[in-house]
Coordinates of C-alpha atoms in Angstrom, one line a residue:
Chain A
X16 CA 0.0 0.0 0.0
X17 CA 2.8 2.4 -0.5
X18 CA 1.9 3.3 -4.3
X19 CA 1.1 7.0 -4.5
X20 CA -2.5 7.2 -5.2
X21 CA -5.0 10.8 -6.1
X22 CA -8.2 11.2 -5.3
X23 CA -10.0 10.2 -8.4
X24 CA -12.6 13.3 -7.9
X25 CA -10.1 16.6 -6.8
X26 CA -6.9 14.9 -7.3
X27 CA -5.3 15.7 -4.4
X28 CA -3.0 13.3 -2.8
X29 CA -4.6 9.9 -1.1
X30 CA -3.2 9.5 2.3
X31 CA -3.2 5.8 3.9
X32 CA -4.3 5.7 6.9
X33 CA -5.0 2.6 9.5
X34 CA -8.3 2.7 10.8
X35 CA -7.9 -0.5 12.4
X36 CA -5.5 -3.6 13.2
X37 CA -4.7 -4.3 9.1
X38 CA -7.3 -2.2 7.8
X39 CA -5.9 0.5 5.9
X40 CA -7.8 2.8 3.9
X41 CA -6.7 6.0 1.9
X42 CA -8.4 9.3 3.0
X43 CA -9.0 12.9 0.7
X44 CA -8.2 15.1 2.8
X45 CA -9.4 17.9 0.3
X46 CA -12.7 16.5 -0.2
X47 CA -13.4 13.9 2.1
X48 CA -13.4 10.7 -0.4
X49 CA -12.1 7.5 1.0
X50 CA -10.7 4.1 -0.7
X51 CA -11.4 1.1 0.7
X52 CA -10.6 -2.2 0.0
X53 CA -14.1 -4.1 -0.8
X54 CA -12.8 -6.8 1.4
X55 CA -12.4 -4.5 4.3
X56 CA -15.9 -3.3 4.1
X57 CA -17.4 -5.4 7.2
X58 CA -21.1 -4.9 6.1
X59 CA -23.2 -6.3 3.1
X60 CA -22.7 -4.4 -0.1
X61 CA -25.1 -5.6 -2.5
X62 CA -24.3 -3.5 -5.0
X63 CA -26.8 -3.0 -8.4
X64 CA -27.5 -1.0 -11.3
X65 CA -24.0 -0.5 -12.2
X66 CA -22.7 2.0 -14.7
X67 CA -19.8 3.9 -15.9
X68 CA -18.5 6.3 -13.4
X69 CA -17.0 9.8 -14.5
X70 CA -13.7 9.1 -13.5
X71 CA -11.0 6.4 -13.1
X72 CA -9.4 4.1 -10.5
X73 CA -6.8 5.7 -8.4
X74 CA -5.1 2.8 -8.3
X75 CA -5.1 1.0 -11.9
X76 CA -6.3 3.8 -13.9
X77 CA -9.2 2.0 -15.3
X78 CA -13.1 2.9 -15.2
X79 CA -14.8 3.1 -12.4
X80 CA -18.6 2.2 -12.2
X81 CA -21.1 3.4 -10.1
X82 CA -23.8 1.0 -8.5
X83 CA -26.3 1.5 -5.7
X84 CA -27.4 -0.3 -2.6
X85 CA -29.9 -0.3 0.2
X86 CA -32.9 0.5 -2.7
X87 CA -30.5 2.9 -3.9
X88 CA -30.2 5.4 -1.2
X89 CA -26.3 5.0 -1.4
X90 CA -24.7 5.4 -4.3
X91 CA -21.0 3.9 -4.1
X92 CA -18.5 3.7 -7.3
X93 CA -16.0 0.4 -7.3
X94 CA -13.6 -1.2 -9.8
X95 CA -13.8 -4.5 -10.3
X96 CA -10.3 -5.6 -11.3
X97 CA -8.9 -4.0 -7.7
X98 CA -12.0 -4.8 -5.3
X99 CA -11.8 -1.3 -4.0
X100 CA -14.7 1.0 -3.2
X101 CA -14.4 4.5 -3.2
X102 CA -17.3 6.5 -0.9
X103 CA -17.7 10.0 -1.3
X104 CA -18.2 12.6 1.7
X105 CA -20.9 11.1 3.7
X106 CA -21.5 8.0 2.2
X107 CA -20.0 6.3 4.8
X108 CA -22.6 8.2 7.4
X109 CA -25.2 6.6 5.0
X110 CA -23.6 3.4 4.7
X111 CA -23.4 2.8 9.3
X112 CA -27.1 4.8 8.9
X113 CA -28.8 1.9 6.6
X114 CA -27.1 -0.9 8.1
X115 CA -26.8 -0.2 11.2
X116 CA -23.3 -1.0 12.0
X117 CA -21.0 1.6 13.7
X118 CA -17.8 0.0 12.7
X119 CA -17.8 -0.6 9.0
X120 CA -14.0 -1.4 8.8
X121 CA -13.4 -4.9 9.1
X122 CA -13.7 -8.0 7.8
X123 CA -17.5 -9.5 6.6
X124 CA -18.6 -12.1 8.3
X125 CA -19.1 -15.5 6.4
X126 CA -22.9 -15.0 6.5
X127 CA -22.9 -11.8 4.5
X128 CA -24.1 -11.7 0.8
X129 CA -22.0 -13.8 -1.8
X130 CA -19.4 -12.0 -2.5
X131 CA -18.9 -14.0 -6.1
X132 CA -22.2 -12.8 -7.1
X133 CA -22.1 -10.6 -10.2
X134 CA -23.1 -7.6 -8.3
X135 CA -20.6 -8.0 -5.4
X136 CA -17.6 -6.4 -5.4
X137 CA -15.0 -9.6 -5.4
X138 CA -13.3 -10.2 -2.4
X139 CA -9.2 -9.2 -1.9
X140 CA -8.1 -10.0 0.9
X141 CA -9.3 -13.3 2.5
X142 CA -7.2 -13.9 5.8
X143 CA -7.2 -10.4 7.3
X144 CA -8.3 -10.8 11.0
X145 CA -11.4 -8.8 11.7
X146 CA -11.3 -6.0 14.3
X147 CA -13.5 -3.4 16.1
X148 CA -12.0 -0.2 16.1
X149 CA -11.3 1.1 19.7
X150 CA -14.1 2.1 21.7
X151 CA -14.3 3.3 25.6
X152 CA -17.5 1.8 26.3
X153 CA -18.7 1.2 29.9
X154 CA -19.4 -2.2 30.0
X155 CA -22.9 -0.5 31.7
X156 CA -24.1 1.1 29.0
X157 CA -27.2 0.1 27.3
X158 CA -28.5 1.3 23.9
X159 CA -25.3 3.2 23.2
X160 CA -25.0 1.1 19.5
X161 CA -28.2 2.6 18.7
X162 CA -27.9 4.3 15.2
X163 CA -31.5 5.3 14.9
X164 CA -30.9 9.0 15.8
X165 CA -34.5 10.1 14.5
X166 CA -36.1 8.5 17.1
X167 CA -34.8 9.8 19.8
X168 CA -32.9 6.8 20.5
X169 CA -30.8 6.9 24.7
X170 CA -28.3 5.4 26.2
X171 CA -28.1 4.3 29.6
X172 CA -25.1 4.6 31.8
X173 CA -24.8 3.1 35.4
X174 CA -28.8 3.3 35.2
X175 CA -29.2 7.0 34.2
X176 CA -30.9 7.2 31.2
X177 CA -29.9 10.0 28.5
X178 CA -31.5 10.7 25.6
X179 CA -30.2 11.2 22.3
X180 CA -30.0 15.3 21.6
X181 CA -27.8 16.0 18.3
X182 CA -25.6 14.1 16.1
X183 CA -23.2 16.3 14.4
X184 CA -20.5 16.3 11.9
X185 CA -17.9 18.6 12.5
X186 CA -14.7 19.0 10.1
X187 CA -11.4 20.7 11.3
X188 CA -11.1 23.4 9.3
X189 CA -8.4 25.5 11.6
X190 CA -6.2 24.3 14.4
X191 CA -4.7 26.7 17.2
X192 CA -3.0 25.2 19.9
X193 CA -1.4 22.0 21.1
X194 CA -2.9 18.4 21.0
X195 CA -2.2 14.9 22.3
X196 CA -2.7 13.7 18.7
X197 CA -2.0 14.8 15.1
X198 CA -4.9 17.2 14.3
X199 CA -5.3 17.6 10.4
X200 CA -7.4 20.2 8.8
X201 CA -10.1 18.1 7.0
X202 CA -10.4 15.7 10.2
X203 CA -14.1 14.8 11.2
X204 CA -15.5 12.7 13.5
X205 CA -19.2 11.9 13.9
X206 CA -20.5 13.5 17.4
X207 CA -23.3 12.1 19.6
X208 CA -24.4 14.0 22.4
X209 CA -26.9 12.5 24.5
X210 CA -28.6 14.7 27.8
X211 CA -30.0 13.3 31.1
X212 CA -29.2 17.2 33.0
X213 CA -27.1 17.9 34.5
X214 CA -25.4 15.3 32.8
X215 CA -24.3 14.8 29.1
X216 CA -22.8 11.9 27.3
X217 CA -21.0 12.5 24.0
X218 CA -20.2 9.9 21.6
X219 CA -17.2 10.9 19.6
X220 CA -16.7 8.9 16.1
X221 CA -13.5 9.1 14.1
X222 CA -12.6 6.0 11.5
X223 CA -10.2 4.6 14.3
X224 CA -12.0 5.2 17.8
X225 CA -15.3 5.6 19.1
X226 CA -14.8 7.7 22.4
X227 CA -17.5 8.3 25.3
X228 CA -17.0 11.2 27.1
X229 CA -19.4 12.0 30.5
X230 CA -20.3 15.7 31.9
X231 CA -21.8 17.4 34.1
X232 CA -23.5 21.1 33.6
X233 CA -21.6 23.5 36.1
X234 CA -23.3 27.1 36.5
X235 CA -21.2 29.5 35.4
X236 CA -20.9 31.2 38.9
X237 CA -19.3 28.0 39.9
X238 CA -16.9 27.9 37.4
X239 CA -16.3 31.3 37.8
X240 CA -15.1 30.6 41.4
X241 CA -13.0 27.3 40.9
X242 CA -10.8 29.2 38.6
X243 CA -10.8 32.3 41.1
X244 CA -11.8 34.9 38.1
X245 CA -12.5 38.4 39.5
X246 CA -15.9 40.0 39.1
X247 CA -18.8 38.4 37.7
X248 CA -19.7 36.0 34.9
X249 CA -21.3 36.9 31.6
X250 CA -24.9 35.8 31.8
X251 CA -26.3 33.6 30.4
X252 CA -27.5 32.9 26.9
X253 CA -30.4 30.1 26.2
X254 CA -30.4 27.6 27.5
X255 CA -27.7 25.0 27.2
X256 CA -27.6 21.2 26.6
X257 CA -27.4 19.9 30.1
X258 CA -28.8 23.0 31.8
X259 CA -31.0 21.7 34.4
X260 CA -34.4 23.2 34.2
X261 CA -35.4 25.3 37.2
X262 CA -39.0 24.6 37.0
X263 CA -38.6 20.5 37.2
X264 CA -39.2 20.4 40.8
X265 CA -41.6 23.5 41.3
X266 CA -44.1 23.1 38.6
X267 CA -45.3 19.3 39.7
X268 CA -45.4 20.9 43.5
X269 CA -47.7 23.5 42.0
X270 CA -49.6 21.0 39.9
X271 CA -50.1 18.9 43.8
X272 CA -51.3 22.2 45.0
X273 CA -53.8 22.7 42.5
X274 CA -55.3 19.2 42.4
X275 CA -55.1 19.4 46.6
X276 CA -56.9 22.9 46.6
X277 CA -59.3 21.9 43.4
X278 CA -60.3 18.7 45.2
X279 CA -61.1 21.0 48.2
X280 CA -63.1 23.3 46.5
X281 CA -65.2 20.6 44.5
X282 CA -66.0 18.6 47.5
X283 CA -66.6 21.7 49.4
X284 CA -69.5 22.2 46.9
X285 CA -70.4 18.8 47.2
X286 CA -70.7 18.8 50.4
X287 CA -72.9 22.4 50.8
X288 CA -74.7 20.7 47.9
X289 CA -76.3 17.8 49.4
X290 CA -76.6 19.5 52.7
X291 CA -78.0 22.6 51.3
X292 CA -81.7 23.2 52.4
X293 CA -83.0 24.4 48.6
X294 CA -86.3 25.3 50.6
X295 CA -88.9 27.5 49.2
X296 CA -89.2 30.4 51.3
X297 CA -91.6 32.8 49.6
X298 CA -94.4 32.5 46.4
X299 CA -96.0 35.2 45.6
X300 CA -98.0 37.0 43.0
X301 CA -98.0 40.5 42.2
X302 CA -100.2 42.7 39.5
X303 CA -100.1 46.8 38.4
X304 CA -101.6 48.3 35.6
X305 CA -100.8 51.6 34.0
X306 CA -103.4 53.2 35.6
X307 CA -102.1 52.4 39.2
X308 CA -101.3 56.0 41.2
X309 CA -99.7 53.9 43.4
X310 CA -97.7 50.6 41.6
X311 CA -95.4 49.6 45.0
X312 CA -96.4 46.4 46.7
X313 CA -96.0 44.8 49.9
X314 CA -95.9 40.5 50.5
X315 CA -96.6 38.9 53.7
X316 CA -93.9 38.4 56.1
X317 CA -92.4 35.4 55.8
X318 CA -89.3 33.9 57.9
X319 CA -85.8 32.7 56.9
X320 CA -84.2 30.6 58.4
X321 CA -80.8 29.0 59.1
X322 CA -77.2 30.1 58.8
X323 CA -76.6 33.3 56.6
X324 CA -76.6 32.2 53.1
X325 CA -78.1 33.6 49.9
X326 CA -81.5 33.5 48.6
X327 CA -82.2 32.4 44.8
X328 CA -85.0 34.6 43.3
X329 CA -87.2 34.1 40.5
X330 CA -89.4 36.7 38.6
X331 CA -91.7 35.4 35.9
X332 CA -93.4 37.4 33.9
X333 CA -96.5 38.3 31.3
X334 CA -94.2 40.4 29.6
X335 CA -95.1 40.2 25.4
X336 CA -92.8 43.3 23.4
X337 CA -92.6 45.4 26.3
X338 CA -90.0 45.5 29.2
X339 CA -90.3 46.1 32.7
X340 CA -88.3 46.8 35.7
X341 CA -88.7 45.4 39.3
X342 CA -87.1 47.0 42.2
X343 CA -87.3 44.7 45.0
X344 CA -86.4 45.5 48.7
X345 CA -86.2 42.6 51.3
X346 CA -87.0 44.2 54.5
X347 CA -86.6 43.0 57.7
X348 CA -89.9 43.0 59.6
X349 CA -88.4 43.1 63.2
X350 CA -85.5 45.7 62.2
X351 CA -84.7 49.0 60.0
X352 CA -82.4 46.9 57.4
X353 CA -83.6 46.4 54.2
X354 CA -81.6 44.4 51.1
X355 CA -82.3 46.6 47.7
X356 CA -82.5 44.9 44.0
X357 CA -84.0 45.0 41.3
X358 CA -83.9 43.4 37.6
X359 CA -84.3 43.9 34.7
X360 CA -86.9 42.8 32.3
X361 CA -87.7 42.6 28.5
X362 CA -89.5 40.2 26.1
X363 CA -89.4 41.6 22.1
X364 CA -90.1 38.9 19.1
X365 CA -91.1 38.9 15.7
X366 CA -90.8 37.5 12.2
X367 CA -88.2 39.7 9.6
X368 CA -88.3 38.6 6.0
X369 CA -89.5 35.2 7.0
X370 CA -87.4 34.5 9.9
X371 CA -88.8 34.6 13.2
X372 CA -86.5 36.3 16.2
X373 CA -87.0 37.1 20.1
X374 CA -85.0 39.3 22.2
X375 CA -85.1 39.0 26.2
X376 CA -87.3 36.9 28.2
X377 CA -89.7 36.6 30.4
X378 CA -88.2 35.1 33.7
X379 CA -85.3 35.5 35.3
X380 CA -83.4 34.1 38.0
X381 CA -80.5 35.5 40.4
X382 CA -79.5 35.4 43.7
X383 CA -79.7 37.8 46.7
X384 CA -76.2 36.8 48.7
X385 CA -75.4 36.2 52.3
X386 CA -79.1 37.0 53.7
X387 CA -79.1 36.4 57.3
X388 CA -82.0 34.6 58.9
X389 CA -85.2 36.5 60.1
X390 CA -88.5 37.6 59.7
X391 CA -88.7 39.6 56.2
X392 CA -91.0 40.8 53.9
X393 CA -90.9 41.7 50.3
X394 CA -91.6 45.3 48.6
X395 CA -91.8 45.3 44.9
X396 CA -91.7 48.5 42.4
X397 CA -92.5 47.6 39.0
X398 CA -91.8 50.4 36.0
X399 CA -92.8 49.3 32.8
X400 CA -94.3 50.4 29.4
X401 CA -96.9 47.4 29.5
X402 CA -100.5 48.5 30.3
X403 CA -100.9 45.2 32.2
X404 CA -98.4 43.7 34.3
X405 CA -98.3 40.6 36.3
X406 CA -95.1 39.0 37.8
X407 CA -94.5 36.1 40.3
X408 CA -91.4 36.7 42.5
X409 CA -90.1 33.0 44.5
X410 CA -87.5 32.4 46.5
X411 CA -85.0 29.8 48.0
X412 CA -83.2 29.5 50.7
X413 CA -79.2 28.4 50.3
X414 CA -78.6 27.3 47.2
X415 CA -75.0 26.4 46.8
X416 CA -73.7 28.3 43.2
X417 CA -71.6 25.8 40.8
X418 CA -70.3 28.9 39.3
X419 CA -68.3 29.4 42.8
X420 CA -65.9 26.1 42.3
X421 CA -65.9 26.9 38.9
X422 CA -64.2 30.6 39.4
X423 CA -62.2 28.9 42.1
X424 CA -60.7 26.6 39.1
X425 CA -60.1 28.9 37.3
X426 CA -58.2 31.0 39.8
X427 CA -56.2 27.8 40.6
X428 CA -55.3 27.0 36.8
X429 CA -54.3 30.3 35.9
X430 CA -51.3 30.7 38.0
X431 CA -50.5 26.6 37.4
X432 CA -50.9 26.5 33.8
X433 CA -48.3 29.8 33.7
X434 CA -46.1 27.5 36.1
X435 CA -46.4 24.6 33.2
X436 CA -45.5 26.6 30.3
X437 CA -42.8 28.6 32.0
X438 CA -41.3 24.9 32.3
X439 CA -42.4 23.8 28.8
X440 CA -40.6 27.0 27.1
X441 CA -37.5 26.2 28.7
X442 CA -37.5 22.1 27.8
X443 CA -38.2 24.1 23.9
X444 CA -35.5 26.6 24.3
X445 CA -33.4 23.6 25.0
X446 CA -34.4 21.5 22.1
X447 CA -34.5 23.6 19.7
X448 CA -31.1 23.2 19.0
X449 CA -31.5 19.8 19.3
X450 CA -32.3 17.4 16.1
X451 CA -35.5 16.8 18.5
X452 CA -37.3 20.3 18.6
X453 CA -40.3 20.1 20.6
X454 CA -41.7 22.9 18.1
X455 CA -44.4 22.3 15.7
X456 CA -41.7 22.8 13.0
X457 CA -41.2 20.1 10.3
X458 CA -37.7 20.4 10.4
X459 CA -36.5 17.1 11.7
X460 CA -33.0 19.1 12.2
X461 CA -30.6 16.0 11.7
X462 CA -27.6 16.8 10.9
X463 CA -26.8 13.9 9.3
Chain B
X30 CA -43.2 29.9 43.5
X31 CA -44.5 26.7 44.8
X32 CA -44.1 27.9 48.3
X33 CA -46.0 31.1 47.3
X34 CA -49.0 29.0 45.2
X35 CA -49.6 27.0 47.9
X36 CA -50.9 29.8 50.1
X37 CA -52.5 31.1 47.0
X38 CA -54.5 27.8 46.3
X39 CA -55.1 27.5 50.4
X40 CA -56.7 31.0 50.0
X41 CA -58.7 30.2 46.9
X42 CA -60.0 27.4 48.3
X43 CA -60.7 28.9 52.1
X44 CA -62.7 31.8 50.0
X45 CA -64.5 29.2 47.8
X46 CA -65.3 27.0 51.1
X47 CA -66.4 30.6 53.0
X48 CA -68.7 31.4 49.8
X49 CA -70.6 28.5 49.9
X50 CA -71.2 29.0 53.3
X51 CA -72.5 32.5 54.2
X52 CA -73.7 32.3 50.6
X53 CA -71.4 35.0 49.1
X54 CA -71.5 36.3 45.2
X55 CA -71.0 39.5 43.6
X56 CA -74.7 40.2 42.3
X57 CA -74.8 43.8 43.9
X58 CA -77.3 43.9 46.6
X59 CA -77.8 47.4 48.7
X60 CA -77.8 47.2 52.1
X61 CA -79.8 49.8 53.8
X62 CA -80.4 50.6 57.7
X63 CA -83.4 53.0 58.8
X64 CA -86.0 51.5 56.8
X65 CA -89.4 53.1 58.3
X66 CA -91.6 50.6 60.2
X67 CA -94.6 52.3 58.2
X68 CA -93.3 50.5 55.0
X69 CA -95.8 47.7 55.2
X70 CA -98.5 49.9 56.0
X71 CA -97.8 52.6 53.1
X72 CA -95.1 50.7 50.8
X73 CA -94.7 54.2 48.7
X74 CA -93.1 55.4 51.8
X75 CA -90.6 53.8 50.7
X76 CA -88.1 54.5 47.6
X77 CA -85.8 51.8 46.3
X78 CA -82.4 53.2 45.6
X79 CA -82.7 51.8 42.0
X80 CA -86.0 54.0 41.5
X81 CA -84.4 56.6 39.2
X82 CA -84.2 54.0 36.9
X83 CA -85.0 55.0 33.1
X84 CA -87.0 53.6 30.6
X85 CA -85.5 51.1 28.5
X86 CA -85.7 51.4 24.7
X87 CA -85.0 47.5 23.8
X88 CA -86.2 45.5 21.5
X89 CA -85.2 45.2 17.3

């Protein structure tokens, strides 16, 4: 392997390099390319619908041809005399994607497609030892082989479950500095980051290693102080990776409250609901025509009793296109205090072009509150346009209101809901940098 | 804000419990002191504090 060999696409030089024990391919550093030798392909190639490629061999100068695989969703060129394949940029990506291999380099297995089929690139090499490339992987850690990345795939490490976040590509394109190992411009590894926060797990690929790497989200205030850096540290920008989310713990104590305080308030209502009295207290009719000097009326006294609690009245009237007002005073017969209301009445209907309407009504019901027990009579005022008018007025004693719970709800959701969705928009903020986003955007965001 | 929603809810739910129970709600309802014995007797002694109401033009 120590022919000088260009890139059959930009011609730049071919560099051999050993991604593992015996497996050396030859790498573009210009444009990414990569040479194997078919034999050192560990996975099936089935490889169909071949035709001429646009350019030549590196090796023997001849025609390439370019055939496709997995249903054509890769598209790989090969010669036939040499048994090499030669994958362009992210082909490879493709390749681990639709087999679901990590490790490609190596040796296939005796159960993989025949390789003296017509459409298989002929084996080379047929005593090379097979080998994994070099991977740190807890023996712990579940799911970490997982190269579905679109569906959320995680990895578990020493029971901590993380899920899958972004897989990146990321190329050297500019080196500054000093490192343990030869840094290239071109070089690119395939990154994994996978979240459980605090804690991240990243999964860094390269053709010779496959490297796990563990964190843990520090706030900047603490790595502020461990490196003893005066004043204060720039704050903070989104929300990052790992970040833990503030809310995580507070918004399901505020979701207990609510349910605790909502279960309260409905089986308060239960409660004052089947121990409520409902009793009829008062029925009475009243009548006043337009020629009345004097249209006030008086009831007879009539007594209400138990705890303070509100009286539901009902007025029912005759009303037909006209509209009348009641002014009602419940006056205590044994004191000088006196409870003024009044409503409002109107009944209008017709037929326009056809189409029959009606505005109003004729009864209506509403509720005097906290009315303390006693003697009382009722005094009614009616104003109205009608020539006749004749109204029934009843009343009940403690009638629990639905509508109470039901504001009480409301109250409680309102402050809870906020509490979910100030949660919600951070867990958003944090994956929408992910290849995950939590947005109603279509974007899938894979990288890949 | 947990700590502070609990004696929110608490309060919500001590004003809910003390509504049903005297009867509360916000319908407004005057209360008026030195009603005249004589209202029974002679009810236009009396004048509700809504009487000044004016006539309503509804209908279509």
């Amino acid at each position: 392997m120590a022919e000088s060999m260009d890139c059959p696409k930009c011609k730049a030089p071919l560099e051999p390099v050993e991604i593992a024990d015996g497996v050396v391919v030859r790498n573009c550093a210009a444009c990414f390319g990569v040479l194997y030798e078919a034999d050192d392909v560990a996975v099936p190639l089935k490889l169909i619908g071949a035709k001429p490629a646009r350019f030549d061999c590196p090796r023997c100068r001849r025609p390439m041809e370019t055939a496709t695989a997995y249903d054509g969703k890769l598209e790989v060129d090969r010669c036939l005399p040499c048994a090499a394949l030669w994958f362009d940029a992210g082909e490879i990506m493709i390749l681990r994607k639709l087999s679901g291999v990590e490790n490609i380099a190596g040796r296939r297995s005796e159960a993989q497609p025949d390789a003296s089929s017509a459409s298989a690139v002929p084996a080379k090499h047929s005593n090379k030892k097979s080998d994994e490339p070099k991977s740190i992987l807890p023996p712990e850690m579940e799911g970490a082989k997982n190269p579905d990345e679109d569906r959320a795939p995680t990895v578990t490490l020493a029971g901590r479950v993380y899920q899958h976040f972004q897989t990146s590509v990321p190329v050297t394109t500019s080196v500054l500095g000093e490192f343990p190992w030869v840094a290239k411009i071109g070089d690119s590894a395939r990154m994994r980051d996978f979240i459980a926060p605090p804690y991240l797990l990243s999964q860094e690929v390269t053709s010779t290693e496959s490297v796990w790497s563990a964190g843990e989200y520090l706030e900047p205030e603490e790595v502020w102080a461990a490196f003893a850096m005066p004043g204060a540290p720039p704050a903070k920008i989104g929300v990052a990776a790992a970040q833990p989310n503030p809310w995580t713990e507070e918004t399901p104590a505020v979701w207990k409250s609510f349910w605790l305080a909502a279960a309260v308030c409905v089986g308060a209502y239960a409660v004052f609901a089947a121990l409520a009295s409902g009793s009829s207290v008062y029925e009475g009719s009243f009548a006043v025509a337009a020629g009345d000097l004097e249209r006030s009326r008086v009831s007879e006294v009539f007594e209400v009793k138990g705890r303070t609690s509100n009286l539901e009245v009902s007025i029912d009237t005759n009303l037909e296109q006209h509209w009348a007002y009641v002014s009602m005073a419940l006056i205590d017969a044994d004191t000088d205090q006196a409870l003024d209301f009044g409503r409002e009445l109107s009944f209008y209907n017709g037929v326009d072009d056809g189409e029959s309407w009606s505005e109003g009504g004729r009864s209506e019901t509403f509720y005097v509150p906290s009315v303390p027990a006693g003697r009382y009579y009722l005094r009614v005022e009616p104003e109205t346009d009608a020539s006749q008018l004749s109204f029934r007025v009843a009343m009940k004693r403690d009638v629990p209101l639905k509508r109470l719970p039901l504001i009480a709800l409301g109250l409680l959701l309102l402050p809870a809901v906020w509490a979910g969705m100030r949660q919600s928009s951070f867990e958003n903020t944090r994956w929408m940098e992910s290849d995950h986003p939590r947005t109603s955007s279509d974007d899938d965001g894979d990288d890949e | 804000m947990s700590r502070w929603y609990r004696w929110y809810a608490l309060a919500v739910a001590a004003a809910c419990g003390w509504a049903l129970l005297t009867g509360w709600w916000i319908t407004p309802v005057e209360r008026l002191t030195g009603v005249p014995k004589s209202v029974r007797d002679n009810p236009g002694s009396y004048r509700s504090h809504y009487s000044s109401y004016h006539r309503y033009y509804g209908g279509k």
